[in-house]
Amino acid sequence: MKKLIIILIVLAVLIFGGIAYATSWIDETVTEDALPEDVYDSDSTTEQGMQDTAIALFNPANTEDEYTLTETFINYVIYDSIKNNLNEDYDPLGDCETSDCYTIQGSRYADVRYAYAHLNDDDQLILTVSAHRDSYPSFDTAVHLTFDVSIDVMSGELVLTLQETHLADNLIKESTLDRILGFADQEAIEDSVTTGTLDLDDKTYTYTFTP
C-alpha cells in the first residue's frame, strides 16, 4: 500500500508537468486545514495507528462506521509512506516552518504538498494530492482519485477500486491515465507492494487483515 501512495504522487507530478501552462482550468487550492488532524497529531506511531484502525475495522463487534475507519486507515498509510519513503521531515501541522516540513516532494514543475483520503456522500474514498508552483506560471491544483470501497469484515478484506480521476474539476479519461501508467514497469510496481495486492490492469488494491 505504501508503494501505491508513492505511485499516485508520481502520477500527480507527471500530470502537473504536462499541463503546467493550462493554469486557467486546473486552479484549485488545498490547504493544511484539509488534513486529518486525528492522524497527524496522534500520539501513536503511524504503524500503531494502522494496526489499531485495522483491528477496529475488521472486528465483527465493531460499532464504528466502517467507511470512516477505512478513511482513517488509508490516511495513516499515506502519512507513514510519506515519512518513510519520501520525506522524513514532513510535518505540515507541526511548528516547523521550513519547506521540507510542508512539501512532500519537489520538482521543477511543482511542489507536491498534501496527500490525504476523505469520503464523499456516497461513501467512496477520494485520494487528493495537491501541488503548488511559485514561479511563472504559478498555480495551485489537485488530483482527485475516486475509489469504490468494498469491506468484508468476516474475511478481513478491504478492496479499493478506482472509478474516476479528476484534475481539479476536470475528468481525466481512463485512456490518458493508462498512457501515464504505461511509462512505468507495471509488473515491477505490483511486485513492490508489500502490503496487499495492487492490480494496475484492474486498478484495484486489496488489503487482507491478518490478526
PDB file of C-alpha atoms in Angstrom:
ATOM      1  CA  MET A   1       0.000   0.000   0.000  1.00  0.00           C
ATOM      2  CA  LYS A   2       2.887   2.353   0.726  1.00  0.00           C
ATOM      3  CA  LYS A   3       4.165   1.945  -2.827  1.00  0.00           C
ATOM      4  CA  LEU A   4       0.673   2.705  -4.140  1.00  0.00           C
ATOM      5  CA  ILE A   5       0.726   6.126  -2.492  1.00  0.00           C
ATOM      6  CA  ILE A   6       4.141   6.860  -3.987  1.00  0.00           C
ATOM      7  CA  ILE A   7       2.862   5.876  -7.441  1.00  0.00           C
ATOM      8  CA  LEU A   8      -0.127   8.197  -7.089  1.00  0.00           C
ATOM      9  CA  ILE A   9       2.129  11.083  -6.062  1.00  0.00           C
ATOM     10  CA  VAL A  10       4.369  10.438  -9.071  1.00  0.00           C
ATOM     11  CA  LEU A  11       1.231  10.322 -11.223  1.00  0.00           C
ATOM     12  CA  ALA A  12       0.221  13.721  -9.874  1.00  0.00           C
ATOM     13  CA  VAL A  13       3.638  15.202 -10.651  1.00  0.00           C
ATOM     14  CA  LEU A  14       3.506  13.832 -14.216  1.00  0.00           C
ATOM     15  CA  ILE A  15       0.090  15.353 -14.770  1.00  0.00           C
ATOM     16  CA  PHE A  16       1.184  18.685 -13.290  1.00  0.00           C
ATOM     17  CA  GLY A  17       4.234  18.767 -15.556  1.00  0.00           C
ATOM     18  CA  GLY A  18       2.288  18.014 -18.719  1.00  0.00           C
ATOM     19  CA  ILE A  19      -0.296  20.743 -18.214  1.00  0.00           C
ATOM     20  CA  ALA A  20       1.590  23.355 -16.221  1.00  0.00           C
ATOM     21  CA  TYR A  21       0.714  26.086 -18.718  1.00  0.00           C
ATOM     22  CA  ALA A  22      -3.021  25.400 -18.674  1.00  0.00           C
ATOM     23  CA  THR A  23      -3.489  27.081 -15.317  1.00  0.00           C
ATOM     24  CA  SER A  24      -6.861  28.614 -16.130  1.00  0.00           C
ATOM     25  CA  TRP A  25      -8.653  25.246 -15.882  1.00  0.00           C
ATOM     26  CA  ILE A  26      -6.578  23.442 -13.252  1.00  0.00           C
ATOM     27  CA  ASP A  27      -6.788  26.020 -10.492  1.00  0.00           C
ATOM     28  CA  GLU A  28      -7.639  24.580  -7.071  1.00  0.00           C
ATOM     29  CA  THR A  29      -6.162  25.477  -3.704  1.00  0.00           C
ATOM     30  CA  VAL A  30      -5.818  22.886  -0.941  1.00  0.00           C
ATOM     31  CA  THR A  31      -4.584  23.961   2.496  1.00  0.00           C
ATOM     32  CA  GLU A  32      -3.343  22.086   5.546  1.00  0.00           C
ATOM     33  CA  ASP A  33      -6.795  22.550   7.073  1.00  0.00           C
ATOM     34  CA  ALA A  34      -7.953  19.628   4.927  1.00  0.00           C
ATOM     35  CA  LEU A  35      -5.503  17.193   6.535  1.00  0.00           C
ATOM     36  CA  PRO A  36      -6.835  14.704   9.125  1.00  0.00           C
ATOM     37  CA  GLU A  37      -5.702  16.047  12.491  1.00  0.00           C
ATOM     38  CA  ASP A  38      -6.538  12.783  14.257  1.00  0.00           C
ATOM     39  CA  VAL A  39      -3.802  11.108  12.183  1.00  0.00           C
ATOM     40  CA  TYR A  40      -1.186  13.862  12.004  1.00  0.00           C
ATOM     41  CA  ASP A  41      -1.485  14.822  15.673  1.00  0.00           C
ATOM     42  CA  SER A  42      -1.892  11.283  17.003  1.00  0.00           C
ATOM     43  CA  ASP A  43       0.202  10.173  19.965  1.00  0.00           C
ATOM     44  CA  SER A  44       0.592   6.766  18.286  1.00  0.00           C
ATOM     45  CA  THR A  45       3.155   5.921  15.645  1.00  0.00           C
ATOM     46  CA  THR A  46       1.807   5.582  12.131  1.00  0.00           C
ATOM     47  CA  GLU A  47       2.398   1.819  12.253  1.00  0.00           C
ATOM     48  CA  GLN A  48       0.481   1.525  15.510  1.00  0.00           C
ATOM     49  CA  GLY A  49      -2.281   3.731  14.132  1.00  0.00           C
ATOM     50  CA  MET A  50      -2.646   1.499  11.080  1.00  0.00           C
ATOM     51  CA  GLN A  51      -2.728  -1.640  13.198  1.00  0.00           C
ATOM     52  CA  ASP A  52      -5.240  -0.272  15.722  1.00  0.00           C
ATOM     53  CA  THR A  53      -7.523   1.002  12.955  1.00  0.00           C
ATOM     54  CA  ALA A  54      -7.379  -2.293  11.033  1.00  0.00           C
ATOM     55  CA  ILE A  55      -8.252  -4.216  14.198  1.00  0.00           C
ATOM     56  CA  ALA A  56     -11.276  -1.984  14.758  1.00  0.00           C
ATOM     57  CA  LEU A  57     -12.331  -2.158  11.093  1.00  0.00           C
ATOM     58  CA  PHE A  58     -12.369  -5.953  10.946  1.00  0.00           C
ATOM     59  CA  ASN A  59     -13.788  -6.562  14.415  1.00  0.00           C
ATOM     60  CA  PRO A  60     -17.256  -8.137  13.950  1.00  0.00           C
ATOM     61  CA  ALA A  61     -18.384  -6.446  17.157  1.00  0.00           C
ATOM     62  CA  ASN A  62     -17.288  -3.019  15.946  1.00  0.00           C
ATOM     63  CA  THR A  63     -19.918  -0.280  16.252  1.00  0.00           C
ATOM     64  CA  GLU A  64     -17.947   2.472  14.493  1.00  0.00           C
ATOM     65  CA  ASP A  65     -18.689   3.402  10.880  1.00  0.00           C
ATOM     66  CA  GLU A  66     -16.580   1.082   8.709  1.00  0.00           C
ATOM     67  CA  TYR A  67     -16.105   3.682   5.974  1.00  0.00           C
ATOM     68  CA  THR A  68     -14.814   6.240   8.466  1.00  0.00           C
ATOM     69  CA  LEU A  69     -12.390   3.630   9.774  1.00  0.00           C
ATOM     70  CA  THR A  70     -11.270   2.916   6.211  1.00  0.00           C
ATOM     71  CA  GLU A  71     -10.640   6.629   5.687  1.00  0.00           C
ATOM     72  CA  THR A  72      -8.543   6.772   8.856  1.00  0.00           C
ATOM     73  CA  PHE A  73      -6.626   3.622   7.938  1.00  0.00           C
ATOM     74  CA  ILE A  74      -5.711   4.910   4.476  1.00  0.00           C
ATOM     75  CA  ASN A  75      -4.658   8.277   5.907  1.00  0.00           C
ATOM     76  CA  TYR A  76      -2.281   6.508   8.289  1.00  0.00           C
ATOM     77  CA  VAL A  77      -0.862   4.597   5.326  1.00  0.00           C
ATOM     78  CA  ILE A  78      -0.392   7.826   3.375  1.00  0.00           C
ATOM     79  CA  TYR A  79       1.352   9.636   6.208  1.00  0.00           C
ATOM     80  CA  ASP A  80       3.505   6.624   7.044  1.00  0.00           C
ATOM     81  CA  SER A  81       4.507   6.293   3.374  1.00  0.00           C
ATOM     82  CA  ILE A  82       5.488   9.945   3.119  1.00  0.00           C
ATOM     83  CA  LYS A  83       7.570   9.870   6.302  1.00  0.00           C
ATOM     84  CA  ASN A  84       9.337   6.606   5.496  1.00  0.00           C
ATOM     85  CA  ASN A  85       9.734   6.735   1.723  1.00  0.00           C
ATOM     86  CA  LEU A  86       9.602  10.360   0.577  1.00  0.00           C
ATOM     87  CA  ASN A  87      10.361  12.955   3.242  1.00  0.00           C
ATOM     88  CA  GLU A  88      11.089  12.072   6.844  1.00  0.00           C
ATOM     89  CA  ASP A  89      10.825  15.752   7.838  1.00  0.00           C
ATOM     90  CA  TYR A  90       7.271  16.147   6.539  1.00  0.00           C
ATOM     91  CA  ASP A  91       5.139  17.651   9.311  1.00  0.00           C
ATOM     92  CA  PRO A  92       2.642  20.123   7.809  1.00  0.00           C
ATOM     93  CA  LEU A  93       0.656  20.557  11.037  1.00  0.00           C
ATOM     94  CA  GLY A  94       3.716  20.984  13.243  1.00  0.00           C
ATOM     95  CA  ASP A  95       5.567  24.119  14.333  1.00  0.00           C
ATOM     96  CA  CYS A  96       8.331  23.765  11.738  1.00  0.00           C
ATOM     97  CA  GLU A  97       8.346  26.464   9.042  1.00  0.00           C
ATOM     98  CA  THR A  98      10.949  25.144   6.587  1.00  0.00           C
ATOM     99  CA  SER A  99       9.822  23.965   3.150  1.00  0.00           C
ATOM    100  CA  ASP A 100      10.726  20.354   3.981  1.00  0.00           C
ATOM    101  CA  CYS A 101       8.032  20.311   6.631  1.00  0.00           C
ATOM    102  CA  TYR A 102       5.175  21.093   4.267  1.00  0.00           C
ATOM    103  CA  THR A 103       6.451  19.725   0.944  1.00  0.00           C
ATOM    104  CA  ILE A 104       6.094  16.017   0.228  1.00  0.00           C
ATOM    105  CA  GLN A 105       8.330  16.181  -2.806  1.00  0.00           C
ATOM    106  CA  GLY A 106       9.581  18.967  -5.033  1.00  0.00           C
ATOM    107  CA  SER A 107      10.138  19.050  -8.771  1.00  0.00           C
ATOM    108  CA  ARG A 108      10.869  21.635 -11.436  1.00  0.00           C
ATOM    109  CA  TYR A 109       7.167  21.571 -12.352  1.00  0.00           C
ATOM    110  CA  ALA A 110       5.545  21.871  -8.933  1.00  0.00           C
ATOM    111  CA  ASP A 111       5.902  21.015  -5.262  1.00  0.00           C
ATOM    112  CA  VAL A 112       3.602  18.249  -4.064  1.00  0.00           C
ATOM    113  CA  ARG A 113       2.332  19.472  -0.717  1.00  0.00           C
ATOM    114  CA  TYR A 114      -0.559  17.431   0.602  1.00  0.00           C
ATOM    115  CA  ALA A 115      -1.946  13.925   0.121  1.00  0.00           C
ATOM    116  CA  TYR A 116      -4.921  12.647   2.073  1.00  0.00           C
ATOM    117  CA  ALA A 117      -8.039  10.493   1.827  1.00  0.00           C
ATOM    118  CA  HIS A 118     -11.593  11.598   2.510  1.00  0.00           C
ATOM    119  CA  LEU A 119     -15.093  10.247   1.966  1.00  0.00           C
ATOM    120  CA  ASN A 120     -17.769  11.668  -0.295  1.00  0.00           C
ATOM    121  CA  ASP A 121     -21.520  11.441   0.297  1.00  0.00           C
ATOM    122  CA  ASP A 122     -21.643   8.072  -1.476  1.00  0.00           C
ATOM    123  CA  ASP A 123     -19.050   6.533   0.880  1.00  0.00           C
ATOM    124  CA  GLN A 124     -16.484   6.479  -1.895  1.00  0.00           C
ATOM    125  CA  LEU A 125     -12.904   7.181  -0.875  1.00  0.00           C
ATOM    126  CA  ILE A 126     -11.243  10.132  -2.591  1.00  0.00           C
ATOM    127  CA  LEU A 127      -7.467  10.396  -2.568  1.00  0.00           C
ATOM    128  CA  THR A 128      -6.441  14.025  -3.064  1.00  0.00           C
ATOM    129  CA  VAL A 129      -2.894  15.041  -3.991  1.00  0.00           C
ATOM    130  CA  SER A 130      -2.235  18.775  -4.168  1.00  0.00           C
ATOM    131  CA  ALA A 131       0.561  20.794  -5.737  1.00  0.00           C
ATOM    132  CA  HIS A 132       1.829  24.362  -5.762  1.00  0.00           C
ATOM    133  CA  ARG A 133       4.123  26.279  -8.104  1.00  0.00           C
ATOM    134  CA  ASP A 134       5.630  29.644  -7.121  1.00  0.00           C
ATOM    135  CA  SER A 135       7.458  30.574 -10.307  1.00  0.00           C
ATOM    136  CA  TYR A 136       5.789  31.610 -13.543  1.00  0.00           C
ATOM    137  CA  PRO A 137       3.317  30.263 -14.429  1.00  0.00           C
ATOM    138  CA  SER A 138       2.333  29.991 -10.782  1.00  0.00           C
ATOM    139  CA  PHE A 139      -0.614  27.806  -9.834  1.00  0.00           C
ATOM    140  CA  ASP A 140      -2.267  25.640  -7.214  1.00  0.00           C
ATOM    141  CA  THR A 141      -4.024  22.462  -8.257  1.00  0.00           C
ATOM    142  CA  ALA A 142      -5.016  18.986  -7.091  1.00  0.00           C
ATOM    143  CA  VAL A 143      -5.596  15.491  -8.443  1.00  0.00           C
ATOM    144  CA  HIS A 144      -8.565  13.569  -7.056  1.00  0.00           C
ATOM    145  CA  LEU A 145      -8.788   9.786  -7.412  1.00  0.00           C
ATOM    146  CA  THR A 146     -12.189   8.328  -6.513  1.00  0.00           C
ATOM    147  CA  PHE A 147     -12.378   4.724  -5.314  1.00  0.00           C
ATOM    148  CA  ASP A 148     -15.303   2.435  -4.602  1.00  0.00           C
ATOM    149  CA  VAL A 149     -14.822   0.762  -1.226  1.00  0.00           C
ATOM    150  CA  SER A 150     -15.687  -2.864  -0.506  1.00  0.00           C
ATOM    151  CA  ILE A 151     -15.279  -4.184   3.034  1.00  0.00           C
ATOM    152  CA  ASP A 152     -15.798  -7.824   4.002  1.00  0.00           C
ATOM    153  CA  VAL A 153     -15.422  -7.974   7.758  1.00  0.00           C
ATOM    154  CA  MET A 154     -15.736 -11.748   8.036  1.00  0.00           C
ATOM    155  CA  SER A 155     -12.979 -12.440   5.504  1.00  0.00           C
ATOM    156  CA  GLY A 156     -10.936  -9.447   6.661  1.00  0.00           C
ATOM    157  CA  GLU A 157     -10.700  -7.969   3.191  1.00  0.00           C
ATOM    158  CA  LEU A 158     -10.689  -4.356   2.015  1.00  0.00           C
ATOM    159  CA  VAL A 159     -10.846  -3.635  -1.717  1.00  0.00           C
ATOM    160  CA  LEU A 160     -10.465  -0.205  -3.326  1.00  0.00           C
ATOM    161  CA  THR A 161     -11.466   0.098  -6.989  1.00  0.00           C
ATOM    162  CA  LEU A 162     -10.607   3.232  -8.940  1.00  0.00           C
ATOM    163  CA  GLN A 163     -13.649   4.777 -10.631  1.00  0.00           C
ATOM    164  CA  GLU A 164     -12.643   8.282 -11.692  1.00  0.00           C
ATOM    165  CA  THR A 165      -9.660  10.609 -11.796  1.00  0.00           C
ATOM    166  CA  HIS A 166     -10.014  14.393 -11.811  1.00  0.00           C
ATOM    167  CA  LEU A 167      -7.549  17.238 -12.138  1.00  0.00           C
ATOM    168  CA  ALA A 168      -9.293  19.985 -10.192  1.00  0.00           C
ATOM    169  CA  ASP A 169     -12.851  19.726 -11.602  1.00  0.00           C
ATOM    170  CA  ASN A 170     -11.764  18.183 -14.902  1.00  0.00           C
ATOM    171  CA  LEU A 171     -12.260  14.489 -15.583  1.00  0.00           C
ATOM    172  CA  ILE A 172      -9.134  12.671 -16.764  1.00  0.00           C
ATOM    173  CA  LYS A 173     -10.003   9.960 -19.276  1.00  0.00           C
ATOM    174  CA  GLU A 174      -9.066   6.418 -18.397  1.00  0.00           C
ATOM    175  CA  SER A 175      -7.084   6.165 -21.617  1.00  0.00           C
ATOM    176  CA  THR A 176      -4.953   9.124 -20.519  1.00  0.00           C
ATOM    177  CA  LEU A 177      -4.374   7.526 -17.146  1.00  0.00           C
ATOM    178  CA  ASP A 178      -3.403   4.273 -18.866  1.00  0.00           C
ATOM    179  CA  ARG A 179      -0.857   6.101 -21.015  1.00  0.00           C
ATOM    180  CA  ILE A 180       0.717   7.646 -17.924  1.00  0.00           C
ATOM    181  CA  LEU A 181       0.887   4.283 -16.175  1.00  0.00           C
ATOM    182  CA  GLY A 182       2.332   2.841 -19.363  1.00  0.00           C
ATOM    183  CA  PHE A 183       5.551   4.733 -18.754  1.00  0.00           C
ATOM    184  CA  ALA A 184       6.170   2.536 -15.715  1.00  0.00           C
ATOM    185  CA  ASP A 185       7.059  -1.129 -15.346  1.00  0.00           C
ATOM    186  CA  GLN A 186       3.670  -2.300 -14.094  1.00  0.00           C
ATOM    187  CA  GLU A 187       4.822  -5.757 -13.046  1.00  0.00           C
ATOM    188  CA  ALA A 188       7.665  -4.293 -11.001  1.00  0.00           C
ATOM    189  CA  ILE A 189       5.294  -1.825  -9.367  1.00  0.00           C
ATOM    190  CA  GLU A 190       2.796  -4.547  -8.480  1.00  0.00           C
ATOM    191  CA  ASP A 191       5.534  -6.800  -7.107  1.00  0.00           C
ATOM    192  CA  SER A 192       6.918  -3.971  -4.988  1.00  0.00           C
ATOM    193  CA  VAL A 193       3.695  -3.622  -2.986  1.00  0.00           C
ATOM    194  CA  THR A 194       4.440  -5.484   0.220  1.00  0.00           C
ATOM    195  CA  THR A 195       1.101  -4.906   1.940  1.00  0.00           C
ATOM    196  CA  GLY A 196      -1.864  -6.205  -0.002  1.00  0.00           C
ATOM    197  CA  THR A 197      -2.162  -6.688  -3.743  1.00  0.00           C
ATOM    198  CA  LEU A 198      -2.129  -3.934  -6.347  1.00  0.00           C
ATOM    199  CA  ASP A 199      -3.546  -4.728  -9.783  1.00  0.00           C
ATOM    200  CA  LEU A 200      -2.857  -1.885 -12.201  1.00  0.00           C
ATOM    201  CA  ASP A 201      -4.773  -3.548 -15.034  1.00  0.00           C
ATOM    202  CA  ASP A 202      -7.958  -3.669 -12.965  1.00  0.00           C
ATOM    203  CA  LYS A 203      -6.972  -0.553 -10.982  1.00  0.00           C
ATOM    204  CA  THR A 204      -7.725  -2.227  -7.672  1.00  0.00           C
ATOM    205  CA  TYR A 205      -5.975  -2.530  -4.355  1.00  0.00           C
ATOM    206  CA  THR A 206      -6.743  -5.335  -1.927  1.00  0.00           C
ATOM    207  CA  TYR A 207      -5.743  -5.365   1.717  1.00  0.00           C
ATOM    208  CA  THR A 208      -6.253  -8.541   3.760  1.00  0.00           C
ATOM    209  CA  PHE A 209      -6.175  -8.196   7.511  1.00  0.00           C
ATOM    210  CA  THR A 210      -4.090 -10.723   9.429  1.00  0.00           C
ATOM    211  CA  PRO A 211      -4.687 -10.698  13.206  1.00  0.00           C
TER     212      PRO A 211
END
